[in-house]
Protein backbone atom coordinates (compact mmCIF):
# COMPACT_ATOMS: atom_id res chain seq x y z
CA UNK A 1 0.00 0.00 0.00
CA UNK A 2 1.25 3.46 -0.90
CA UNK A 3 1.97 5.76 2.01
CA UNK A 4 -0.71 8.33 2.75
CA UNK A 5 2.08 10.85 3.28
CA UNK A 6 3.28 10.59 -0.33
CA UNK A 7 4.46 13.96 -1.63
CA UNK A 8 2.62 13.17 -4.88
CA UNK A 9 -0.76 11.83 -3.71
CA UNK A 10 -2.89 9.89 -6.14
CA UNK A 11 -6.19 11.19 -4.73
CA UNK A 12 -7.03 14.77 -3.80
CA UNK A 13 -10.13 15.22 -1.64
CA UNK A 14 -11.55 18.75 -1.78
CA UNK A 15 -13.94 19.89 0.95
CA UNK A 16 -15.41 23.43 1.13
CA UNK A 17 -15.97 24.51 4.74
CA UNK A 18 -18.23 27.24 6.08
CA UNK A 19 -19.02 27.38 9.80
CA UNK A 20 -18.53 23.65 10.50
CA UNK A 21 -16.35 23.97 13.63
CA UNK A 22 -17.90 21.02 15.48
CA UNK A 23 -17.83 18.65 12.49
CA UNK A 24 -14.21 19.10 11.38
CA UNK A 25 -12.40 16.66 13.73
CA UNK A 26 -14.87 13.87 12.93
CA UNK A 27 -14.70 14.70 9.23
CA UNK A 28 -10.91 14.33 9.13
CA UNK A 29 -10.99 11.14 11.20
CA UNK A 30 -13.67 9.50 9.06
CA UNK A 31 -11.96 10.42 5.79
CA UNK A 32 -8.70 8.97 7.13
CA UNK A 33 -10.47 5.80 8.27
CA UNK A 34 -12.16 5.35 4.88
CA UNK A 35 -9.08 6.07 2.77
CA UNK A 36 -6.88 3.65 4.68
CA UNK A 37 -9.04 0.80 3.37
CA UNK A 38 -7.84 1.37 -0.21
CA UNK A 39 -4.35 1.37 -1.79
CA UNK A 40 -4.12 4.91 -3.21
CA UNK A 41 -2.22 7.70 -1.42
CA UNK A 42 -4.31 10.75 -0.65
CA UNK A 43 -4.51 14.31 0.57
CA UNK A 44 -7.33 16.39 2.00
CA UNK A 45 -7.64 20.00 0.83
CA UNK A 46 -10.07 21.73 3.21
CA UNK A 47 -11.02 25.22 2.01
CA UNK A 48 -12.44 27.54 4.66
CA UNK A 49 -14.81 29.97 2.95
CA UNK A 50 -14.57 32.87 5.40
CA UNK A 51 -16.10 31.07 8.41
CA UNK A 52 -17.01 33.14 11.46
CA UNK A 53 -17.11 30.33 14.05
CA UNK A 54 -13.41 29.48 14.30
CA UNK A 55 -13.40 26.80 11.59
CA UNK A 56 -10.28 28.29 9.99
CA UNK A 57 -8.35 28.02 13.24
CA UNK A 58 -9.46 24.43 13.76
CA UNK A 59 -8.45 23.54 10.20
CA UNK A 60 -4.96 24.93 10.79
CA UNK A 61 -4.68 22.85 13.95
CA UNK A 62 -5.78 19.71 12.10
CA UNK A 63 -3.27 20.42 9.32
CA UNK A 64 -0.50 20.58 11.92
CA UNK A 65 -1.60 17.25 13.40
CA UNK A 66 -2.07 15.41 10.08
CA UNK A 67 0.55 15.79 7.33
CA UNK A 68 -1.96 14.76 4.66
CA UNK A 69 -4.34 17.64 5.50
CA UNK A 70 -3.90 20.98 3.74
CA UNK A 71 -5.85 23.97 5.06
CA UNK A 72 -6.73 26.79 2.64
CA UNK A 73 -8.33 29.85 4.26
CA UNK A 74 -10.10 32.37 2.02
CA UNK A 75 -9.99 35.96 3.28
CA UNK A 76 -13.79 36.29 3.20
CA UNK A 77 -16.91 34.36 2.25
CA UNK A 78 -16.90 33.97 -1.53
CA UNK A 79 -19.40 31.13 -1.92
CA UNK A 80 -19.16 27.39 -2.50
CA UNK A 81 -18.14 27.61 -6.16
CA UNK A 82 -15.13 29.80 -5.37
CA UNK A 83 -14.16 27.58 -2.44
CA UNK A 84 -14.26 24.50 -4.67
CA UNK A 85 -12.23 26.26 -7.36
CA UNK A 86 -9.64 27.25 -4.76
CA UNK A 87 -9.33 23.55 -3.92
CA UNK A 88 -9.24 22.49 -7.57
CA UNK A 89 -6.39 24.95 -8.19
CA UNK A 90 -4.31 23.10 -5.58
CA UNK A 91 -5.02 19.43 -6.32
CA UNK A 92 -2.09 17.12 -7.06
CA UNK A 93 -3.74 13.74 -7.46
CA UNK A 94 -4.83 12.00 -10.65
CA UNK A 95 -8.26 11.57 -9.07
CA UNK A 96 -10.25 14.35 -7.40
CA UNK A 97 -13.06 13.73 -4.90
CA UNK A 98 -15.43 16.34 -3.47
CA UNK A 99 -17.82 16.16 -0.52
CA UNK A 100 -19.42 18.50 2.02
CA UNK A 101 -18.05 19.15 5.50
CA UNK A 102 -21.38 18.68 7.29
CA UNK A 103 -20.97 14.87 7.53
CA UNK A 104 -24.21 14.28 5.65
CA UNK A 105 -22.10 12.67 2.92
CA UNK A 106 -20.55 9.36 3.98
CA UNK A 107 -16.72 9.38 3.65
CA UNK A 108 -16.83 5.59 3.68
CA UNK A 109 -18.30 5.69 0.15
CA UNK A 110 -15.20 7.37 -1.33
CA UNK A 111 -13.33 4.06 -1.95
CA UNK A 112 -16.37 2.80 -3.88
CA UNK A 113 -16.17 5.74 -6.28
CA UNK A 114 -12.39 5.45 -6.66
CA UNK A 115 -12.61 1.72 -7.36
CA UNK A 116 -15.02 2.40 -10.22
CA UNK A 117 -12.67 5.01 -11.73
CA UNK A 118 -9.71 2.66 -11.37
CA UNK A 119 -11.47 -0.29 -13.03
CA UNK A 120 -13.61 1.42 -15.66
CA UNK A 121 -11.62 3.47 -18.21
CA UNK A 122 -14.86 4.51 -19.92
CA UNK A 123 -15.92 6.65 -16.93
CA UNK A 124 -14.42 10.08 -16.22
CA UNK A 125 -16.77 11.30 -13.50
CA UNK A 126 -18.96 9.60 -10.90
CA UNK A 127 -21.78 11.53 -9.28
CA UNK A 128 -23.28 10.38 -6.00
CA UNK A 129 -27.03 9.75 -5.78
CA UNK A 130 -28.57 10.23 -2.33
CA UNK A 131 -31.18 7.58 -3.00
CA UNK A 132 -32.44 7.55 0.60
CA UNK A 133 -31.98 11.21 1.40
CA UNK A 134 -32.31 12.16 5.07
CA UNK A 135 -33.69 15.70 4.71
CA UNK A 136 -37.01 17.44 5.20
CA UNK A 137 -39.44 16.52 2.43
CA UNK A 138 -41.03 19.91 1.75
CA UNK A 139 -38.15 22.36 2.15
CA UNK A 140 -35.29 20.21 0.83
CA UNK A 141 -36.28 17.06 -1.07
CA UNK A 142 -39.21 18.42 -3.13
CA UNK A 143 -37.32 21.48 -4.52
CA UNK A 144 -34.34 19.22 -5.21
CA UNK A 145 -36.43 16.73 -7.22
CA UNK A 146 -37.94 19.53 -9.30
CA UNK A 147 -34.54 21.15 -9.89
CA UNK A 148 -32.93 17.83 -10.86
CA UNK A 149 -35.62 17.10 -13.43
CA UNK A 150 -35.43 20.61 -14.84
CA UNK A 151 -31.65 20.57 -15.14
CA UNK A 152 -31.59 17.08 -16.66
CA UNK A 153 -34.18 18.06 -19.26
CA UNK A 154 -32.48 21.24 -20.45
CA UNK A 155 -28.82 20.17 -20.21
CA UNK A 156 -29.42 16.62 -21.52
CA UNK A 157 -27.26 15.22 -18.69
CA UNK A 158 -29.56 12.72 -17.00
CA UNK A 159 -28.83 12.50 -13.26
CA UNK A 160 -31.08 11.84 -10.27
CA UNK A 161 -29.15 14.08 -7.90
CA UNK A 162 -27.25 17.12 -9.13
CA UNK A 163 -27.00 18.47 -5.59
CA UNK A 164 -25.01 15.60 -4.06
CA UNK A 165 -21.56 16.96 -3.18
CA UNK A 166 -19.94 13.51 -3.16
CA UNK A 167 -18.40 13.17 -6.61
CA UNK A 168 -15.21 11.74 -8.08
CA UNK A 169 -13.37 12.88 -11.20
CA UNK A 170 -10.34 12.14 -13.26
CA UNK A 171 -7.90 15.01 -12.89
CA UNK A 172 -8.00 16.08 -16.55
CA UNK A 173 -11.73 16.85 -16.27
CA UNK A 174 -11.15 19.15 -13.30
CA UNK A 175 -8.35 20.90 -15.21
CA UNK A 176 -10.76 21.71 -18.04
CA UNK A 177 -13.50 23.47 -16.06
CA UNK A 178 -13.67 26.72 -14.09
CA UNK A 179 -16.31 27.57 -11.50
CA UNK A 180 -17.79 31.05 -11.08
CA UNK A 181 -20.79 32.44 -9.25
CA UNK A 182 -22.85 29.44 -8.13
CA UNK A 183 -21.91 27.06 -10.94
CA UNK A 184 -21.05 24.24 -8.49
CA UNK A 185 -24.59 22.96 -8.95
CA UNK A 186 -23.88 22.39 -12.64
CA UNK A 187 -20.48 20.67 -12.44
CA UNK A 188 -21.83 17.53 -14.22
CA UNK A 189 -23.06 19.70 -17.11
CA UNK A 190 -19.75 21.57 -17.29
CA UNK A 191 -17.88 18.26 -17.13
CA UNK A 192 -19.97 16.79 -19.95
CA UNK A 193 -19.25 19.92 -22.00
CA UNK A 194 -15.55 19.25 -21.35
CA UNK A 195 -15.90 15.72 -22.70
CA UNK A 196 -16.47 13.73 -19.50
CA UNK A 197 -18.26 10.40 -19.56
CA UNK A 198 -20.50 10.43 -16.48
CA UNK A 199 -22.17 7.77 -14.42
CA UNK A 200 -24.13 7.81 -11.16
CA UNK A 201 -23.80 5.59 -8.08
CA UNK A 202 -26.15 5.44 -5.07
CA UNK A 203 -24.41 6.65 -1.90
CA UNK A 204 -25.37 6.91 1.73
CA UNK A 205 -26.75 10.09 3.25
CA UNK A 206 -27.11 11.14 6.88
CA UNK A 207 -29.23 13.70 8.67
CA UNK A 208 -27.32 16.71 9.95
CA UNK A 209 -26.56 16.35 13.65
CA UNK A 210 -24.42 19.45 14.27
CA UNK A 211 -24.27 22.90 12.78
CA UNK A 212 -26.85 24.75 10.69
CA UNK A 213 -27.79 24.08 7.07
CA UNK A 214 -26.72 26.79 4.59
CA UNK A 215 -29.42 25.91 2.06
CA UNK A 216 -33.01 27.11 1.82
CA UNK A 217 -35.94 26.92 -0.55
CA UNK A 218 -34.95 30.30 -2.02
CA UNK A 219 -32.08 28.65 -3.89
CA UNK A 220 -34.64 27.12 -6.32
CA UNK A 221 -35.11 30.51 -7.99
CA UNK A 222 -31.35 31.03 -8.28
CA UNK A 223 -31.04 27.60 -9.88
CA UNK A 224 -33.47 28.66 -12.62
CA UNK A 225 -31.42 31.76 -13.43
CA UNK A 226 -28.17 29.80 -13.43
CA UNK A 227 -29.79 27.14 -15.63
CA UNK A 228 -30.57 29.75 -18.28
CA UNK A 229 -26.88 30.68 -18.36
CA UNK A 230 -25.61 27.10 -18.42
CA UNK A 231 -27.93 26.12 -21.28
CA UNK A 232 -26.75 29.13 -23.29
CA UNK A 233 -23.13 28.36 -22.40
CA UNK A 234 -23.36 24.73 -23.52
CA UNK A 235 -25.30 25.33 -26.74
CA UNK A 236 -24.13 28.70 -28.03
CA UNK A 237 -20.72 29.44 -26.52
CA UNK A 238 -19.00 29.00 -29.90
CA UNK A 239 -21.87 30.36 -32.00
CA UNK A 240 -23.56 33.28 -30.23
CA UNK A 241 -24.90 34.66 -33.52
CA UNK A 242 -27.19 31.62 -33.78
CA UNK A 243 -28.78 32.52 -30.44
CA UNK A 244 -29.06 36.29 -30.72
CA UNK A 245 -29.43 36.31 -34.49
CA UNK A 246 -32.21 33.75 -34.32
CA UNK A 247 -34.19 35.89 -31.89
CA UNK A 248 -33.42 38.95 -34.04
CA UNK A 249 -34.82 37.31 -37.18
CA UNK A 250 -37.96 36.17 -35.34
CA UNK A 251 -38.58 39.81 -34.37
CA UNK A 252 -37.41 41.55 -37.53
CA UNK A 253 -39.24 39.32 -40.03
CA UNK A 254 -42.80 40.13 -38.90
CA UNK A 255 -41.74 43.76 -38.51
CA UNK A 256 -40.57 43.92 -42.13
CA UNK A 257 -43.76 42.23 -43.33
CA UNK A 258 -45.87 44.74 -41.37
CA UNK A 259 -43.98 47.68 -42.87
CA UNK A 260 -44.26 46.27 -46.41
CA UNK A 261 -47.99 45.83 -45.95
CA UNK A 262 -48.33 49.39 -44.64
CA UNK A 263 -46.23 50.65 -47.57
CA UNK A 264 -48.64 48.98 -49.95
CA UNK A 265 -51.53 50.65 -48.10
CA UNK A 266 -49.75 54.01 -48.39
CA UNK A 267 -49.26 53.58 -52.14
CA UNK A 268 -52.96 52.87 -52.45
CA UNK A 269 -53.66 56.26 -50.86
CA UNK A 270 -54.53 55.30 -47.29
CA UNK A 271 -53.15 57.23 -44.32
CA UNK A 272 -50.87 55.16 -42.08
CA UNK A 273 -49.21 57.86 -39.98
CA UNK A 274 -51.37 57.42 -36.89
CA UNK A 275 -51.75 53.67 -36.95
CA UNK A 276 -50.35 51.70 -33.96
CA UNK A 277 -49.33 48.96 -36.39
CA UNK A 278 -46.70 51.28 -37.85
CA UNK A 279 -45.09 51.76 -34.45
CA UNK A 280 -45.20 48.00 -33.82
CA UNK A 281 -43.49 47.27 -37.13
CA UNK A 282 -40.74 49.82 -36.55
CA UNK A 283 -40.11 48.55 -33.00
CA UNK A 284 -39.89 44.92 -34.14
CA UNK A 285 -37.38 45.78 -36.87
CA UNK A 286 -35.24 47.88 -34.53
CA UNK A 287 -35.26 45.23 -31.79
CA UNK A 288 -34.42 42.52 -34.30
CA UNK A 289 -31.47 44.54 -35.63
CA UNK A 290 -30.20 45.06 -32.08
CA UNK A 291 -30.28 41.32 -31.37
CA UNK A 292 -28.46 40.55 -34.62
CA UNK A 293 -25.84 43.21 -33.79
CA UNK A 294 -25.38 41.64 -30.32
CA UNK A 295 -24.82 38.26 -31.99
CA UNK A 296 -22.20 39.72 -34.35
CA UNK A 297 -20.38 41.30 -31.41
CA UNK A 298 -20.53 37.94 -29.61
CA UNK A 299 -19.01 36.21 -32.66
CA UNK A 300 -16.14 38.71 -32.71
CA UNK A 301 -15.49 38.20 -28.98
CA UNK A 302 -15.60 34.42 -29.42
CA UNK A 303 -12.98 34.53 -32.15
CA UNK A 304 -10.77 36.87 -30.16
CA UNK A 305 -11.06 34.51 -27.17
CA UNK A 306 -10.10 31.35 -29.05
CA UNK A 307 -7.53 32.82 -31.43
CA UNK A 308 -5.67 34.50 -28.58
CA UNK A 309 -5.08 31.07 -27.02
CA UNK A 310 -7.27 31.75 -23.97
CA UNK A 311 -9.45 28.72 -24.56
CA UNK A 312 -9.56 25.37 -26.33
CA UNK A 313 -12.08 24.77 -29.09
CA UNK A 314 -12.20 21.04 -28.41
CA UNK A 315 -10.58 18.21 -26.46
CA UNK A 316 -9.31 15.01 -28.05
CA UNK A 317 -7.55 11.75 -27.26
CA UNK A 318 -5.28 10.24 -29.91
CA UNK A 319 -4.63 6.48 -29.83
CA UNK A 320 -1.71 4.65 -31.38
CA UNK A 321 1.54 5.88 -32.93
CA UNK A 322 1.30 9.55 -33.85
CA UNK A 323 3.68 11.68 -35.86
CA UNK A 324 3.75 15.02 -34.10
CA UNK A 325 3.69 18.06 -36.35
CA UNK A 326 3.71 21.78 -35.53
CA UNK A 327 0.22 22.75 -34.42
CA UNK A 328 -1.82 25.09 -36.56
CA UNK A 329 -2.55 28.30 -34.66
CA UNK A 330 -6.16 28.15 -35.77
CA UNK A 331 -6.72 24.68 -34.31
CA UNK A 332 -5.75 24.50 -30.64
CA UNK A 333 -6.33 21.18 -28.90
CA UNK A 334 -5.41 19.31 -25.77
CA UNK A 335 -4.13 15.89 -26.85
CA UNK A 336 -3.50 12.86 -24.67
CA UNK A 337 -1.56 10.04 -26.34
CA UNK A 338 -2.61 6.78 -24.74
XYZ file of C-alpha atoms in Angstrom:
338
model
C 0.000 0.000 0.000
C 1.246 3.465 -0.903
C 1.971 5.761 2.006
C -0.714 8.335 2.750
C 2.079 10.848 3.284
C 3.282 10.591 -0.327
C 4.457 13.965 -1.629
C 2.616 13.175 -4.880
C -0.756 11.834 -3.712
C -2.893 9.886 -6.143
C -6.192 11.187 -4.729
C -7.026 14.774 -3.797
C -10.132 15.224 -1.640
C -11.549 18.755 -1.782
C -13.938 19.886 0.951
C -15.406 23.426 1.126
C -15.970 24.515 4.736
C -18.232 27.242 6.083
C -19.022 27.379 9.803
C -18.532 23.651 10.504
C -16.346 23.966 13.628
C -17.905 21.020 15.479
C -17.828 18.654 12.493
C -14.212 19.096 11.376
C -12.400 16.660 13.727
C -14.868 13.869 12.933
C -14.699 14.702 9.228
C -10.906 14.330 9.128
C -10.991 11.144 11.205
C -13.670 9.497 9.065
C -11.960 10.417 5.793
C -8.703 8.969 7.130
C -10.468 5.797 8.266
C -12.164 5.352 4.883
C -9.084 6.067 2.775
C -6.881 3.646 4.683
C -9.037 0.798 3.366
C -7.841 1.372 -0.206
C -4.354 1.367 -1.791
C -4.116 4.911 -3.212
C -2.225 7.697 -1.423
C -4.311 10.752 -0.646
C -4.514 14.313 0.574
C -7.334 16.392 2.003
C -7.636 19.998 0.831
C -10.068 21.727 3.215
C -11.018 25.215 2.010
C -12.438 27.536 4.661
C -14.805 29.968 2.954
C -14.566 32.869 5.405
C -16.096 31.066 8.407
C -17.007 33.136 11.460
C -17.114 30.329 14.049
C -13.410 29.479 14.304
C -13.402 26.801 11.590
C -10.283 28.293 9.991
C -8.348 28.016 13.245
C -9.456 24.434 13.760
C -8.452 23.536 10.201
C -4.958 24.932 10.788
C -4.679 22.854 13.952
C -5.780 19.711 12.100
C -3.274 20.420 9.317
C -0.496 20.576 11.916
C -1.600 17.247 13.404
C -2.074 15.408 10.084
C 0.552 15.794 7.331
C -1.963 14.761 4.659
C -4.343 17.641 5.505
C -3.900 20.979 3.738
C -5.851 23.968 5.057
C -6.733 26.788 2.644
C -8.329 29.850 4.255
C -10.101 32.369 2.022
C -9.995 35.955 3.275
C -13.794 36.287 3.204
C -16.913 34.362 2.249
C -16.901 33.971 -1.534
C -19.396 31.127 -1.924
C -19.162 27.395 -2.496
C -18.137 27.615 -6.158
C -15.129 29.803 -5.372
C -14.162 27.577 -2.437
C -14.263 24.497 -4.666
C -12.232 26.256 -7.357
C -9.638 27.247 -4.764
C -9.335 23.552 -3.918
C -9.238 22.492 -7.575
C -6.394 24.951 -8.190
C -4.314 23.096 -5.579
C -5.016 19.429 -6.318
C -2.087 17.122 -7.061
C -3.740 13.736 -7.458
C -4.832 11.998 -10.647
C -8.260 11.570 -9.066
C -10.251 14.354 -7.402
C -13.063 13.730 -4.897
C -15.435 16.341 -3.466
C -17.819 16.162 -0.520
C -19.417 18.500 2.020
C -18.048 19.147 5.499
C -21.377 18.682 7.292
C -20.969 14.871 7.532
C -24.212 14.278 5.651
C -22.101 12.672 2.925
C -20.550 9.360 3.979
C -16.719 9.385 3.646
C -16.832 5.591 3.677
C -18.300 5.692 0.145
C -15.200 7.371 -1.325
C -13.331 4.062 -1.952
C -16.367 2.799 -3.876
C -16.167 5.741 -6.282
C -12.392 5.449 -6.657
C -12.612 1.720 -7.357
C -15.017 2.398 -10.222
C -12.673 5.006 -11.726
C -9.714 2.656 -11.372
C -11.468 -0.291 -13.026
C -13.608 1.423 -15.664
C -11.617 3.472 -18.211
C -14.860 4.511 -19.916
C -15.923 6.650 -16.926
C -14.419 10.080 -16.218
C -16.775 11.301 -13.498
C -18.956 9.597 -10.900
C -21.779 11.525 -9.279
C -23.285 10.377 -6.004
C -27.026 9.753 -5.778
C -28.570 10.226 -2.330
C -31.185 7.583 -3.004
C -32.436 7.548 0.598
C -31.983 11.206 1.396
C -32.309 12.161 5.067
C -33.690 15.700 4.712
C -37.009 17.439 5.198
C -39.437 16.523 2.428
C -41.027 19.915 1.748
C -38.152 22.355 2.147
C -35.293 20.208 0.825
C -36.279 17.059 -1.074
C -39.207 18.424 -3.135
C -37.316 21.483 -4.520
C -34.339 19.225 -5.205
C -36.431 16.733 -7.218
C -37.938 19.528 -9.295
C -34.542 21.148 -9.886
C -32.928 17.832 -10.861
C -35.617 17.095 -13.432
C -35.428 20.610 -14.842
C -31.645 20.573 -15.135
C -31.592 17.082 -16.659
C -34.179 18.063 -19.264
C -32.484 21.239 -20.453
C -28.823 20.173 -20.215
C -29.417 16.622 -21.516
C -27.259 15.217 -18.692
C -29.557 12.721 -17.004
C -28.835 12.502 -13.261
C -31.085 11.844 -10.273
C -29.146 14.079 -7.901
C -27.251 17.119 -9.127
C -27.005 18.469 -5.588
C -25.008 15.604 -4.061
C -21.559 16.964 -3.178
C -19.942 13.513 -3.155
C -18.396 13.168 -6.609
C -15.206 11.739 -8.078
C -13.369 12.882 -11.204
C -10.340 12.138 -13.262
C -7.901 15.008 -12.885
C -8.001 16.079 -16.545
C -11.726 16.852 -16.270
C -11.146 19.151 -13.300
C -8.348 20.902 -15.210
C -10.756 21.709 -18.039
C -13.495 23.471 -16.061
C -13.670 26.717 -14.093
C -16.306 27.575 -11.498
C -17.786 31.047 -11.080
C -20.790 32.444 -9.253
C -22.853 29.442 -8.132
C -21.912 27.060 -10.938
C -21.046 24.243 -8.490
C -24.595 22.962 -8.950
C -23.876 22.387 -12.640
C -20.484 20.671 -12.444
C -21.828 17.534 -14.222
C -23.058 19.701 -17.114
C -19.750 21.566 -17.289
C -17.878 18.257 -17.128
C -19.973 16.790 -19.948
C -19.252 19.915 -22.000
C -15.547 19.252 -21.346
C -15.897 15.718 -22.701
C -16.469 13.730 -19.499
C -18.263 10.397 -19.562
C -20.495 10.426 -16.485
C -22.170 7.772 -14.422
C -24.132 7.807 -11.163
C -23.803 5.593 -8.081
C -26.152 5.436 -5.066
C -24.409 6.647 -1.903
C -25.372 6.911 1.732
C -26.753 10.089 3.254
C -27.115 11.140 6.881
C -29.228 13.701 8.667
C -27.323 16.712 9.949
C -26.563 16.348 13.655
C -24.415 19.449 14.269
C -24.275 22.904 12.777
C -26.848 24.751 10.691
C -27.786 24.085 7.073
C -26.725 26.790 4.588
C -29.419 25.912 2.064
C -33.014 27.105 1.820
C -35.943 26.917 -0.551
C -34.950 30.299 -2.024
C -32.077 28.647 -3.894
C -34.638 27.121 -6.318
C -35.110 30.507 -7.985
C -31.354 31.032 -8.281
C -31.036 27.603 -9.883
C -33.474 28.660 -12.622
C -31.421 31.759 -13.432
C -28.173 29.798 -13.428
C -29.787 27.137 -15.626
C -30.565 29.754 -18.280
C -26.885 30.676 -18.363
C -25.609 27.104 -18.417
C -27.927 26.122 -21.282
C -26.755 29.131 -23.286
C -23.131 28.359 -22.398
C -23.355 24.731 -23.520
C -25.298 25.329 -26.742
C -24.132 28.697 -28.031
C -20.721 29.437 -26.519
C -18.998 28.999 -29.895
C -21.874 30.362 -32.003
C -23.561 33.284 -30.229
C -24.901 34.655 -33.519
C -27.193 31.616 -33.784
C -28.777 32.520 -30.438
C -29.057 36.290 -30.721
C -29.427 36.307 -34.493
C -32.212 33.748 -34.324
C -34.189 35.895 -31.888
C -33.419 38.945 -34.038
C -34.815 37.308 -37.175
C -37.961 36.174 -35.338
C -38.577 39.814 -34.369
C -37.411 41.554 -37.526
C -39.238 39.325 -40.027
C -42.798 40.133 -38.896
C -41.741 43.760 -38.506
C -40.566 43.923 -42.130
C -43.764 42.226 -43.329
C -45.865 44.739 -41.371
C -43.977 47.676 -42.869
C -44.259 46.265 -46.405
C -47.989 45.827 -45.947
C -48.332 49.393 -44.638
C -46.227 50.651 -47.565
C -48.641 48.982 -49.954
C -51.526 50.652 -48.102
C -49.754 54.010 -48.390
C -49.257 53.579 -52.140
C -52.961 52.872 -52.454
C -53.659 56.262 -50.859
C -54.526 55.298 -47.293
C -53.149 57.233 -44.323
C -50.872 55.158 -42.076
C -49.211 57.860 -39.979
C -51.372 57.417 -36.886
C -51.748 53.670 -36.953
C -50.355 51.700 -33.955
C -49.330 48.960 -36.386
C -46.701 51.284 -37.846
C -45.089 51.763 -34.449
C -45.197 48.001 -33.817
C -43.487 47.267 -37.129
C -40.744 49.823 -36.547
C -40.110 48.551 -32.997
C -39.894 44.920 -34.142
C -37.383 45.784 -36.868
C -35.237 47.883 -34.525
C -35.265 45.232 -31.790
C -34.418 42.520 -34.304
C -31.470 44.542 -35.634
C -30.204 45.062 -32.082
C -30.283 41.317 -31.367
C -28.458 40.548 -34.618
C -25.842 43.212 -33.792
C -25.378 41.638 -30.321
C -24.822 38.264 -31.994
C -22.202 39.718 -34.347
C -20.383 41.297 -31.413
C -20.535 37.943 -29.610
C -19.014 36.215 -32.660
C -16.140 38.710 -32.705
C -15.491 38.202 -28.984
C -15.600 34.420 -29.424
C -12.984 34.530 -32.151
C -10.767 36.868 -30.164
C -11.058 34.506 -27.174
C -10.099 31.347 -29.047
C -7.534 32.819 -31.435
C -5.669 34.498 -28.584
C -5.083 31.074 -27.021
C -7.268 31.747 -23.975
C -9.454 28.718 -24.559
C -9.564 25.366 -26.334
C -12.082 24.767 -29.095
C -12.203 21.037 -28.409
C -10.577 18.210 -26.464
C -9.306 15.007 -28.054
C -7.553 11.754 -27.260
C -5.284 10.241 -29.911
C -4.630 6.484 -29.828
C -1.711 4.647 -31.382
C 1.538 5.881 -32.931
C 1.298 9.552 -33.848
C 3.683 11.679 -35.859
C 3.747 15.020 -34.103
C 3.693 18.063 -36.355
C 3.709 21.781 -35.527
C 0.223 22.753 -34.420
C -1.816 25.094 -36.561
C -2.551 28.296 -34.663
C -6.160 28.152 -35.773
C -6.720 24.676 -34.311
C -5.746 24.497 -30.641
C -6.329 21.181 -28.901
C -5.408 19.314 -25.767
C -4.133 15.891 -26.853
C -3.496 12.855 -24.668
C -1.561 10.036 -26.336
C -2.610 6.776 -24.743
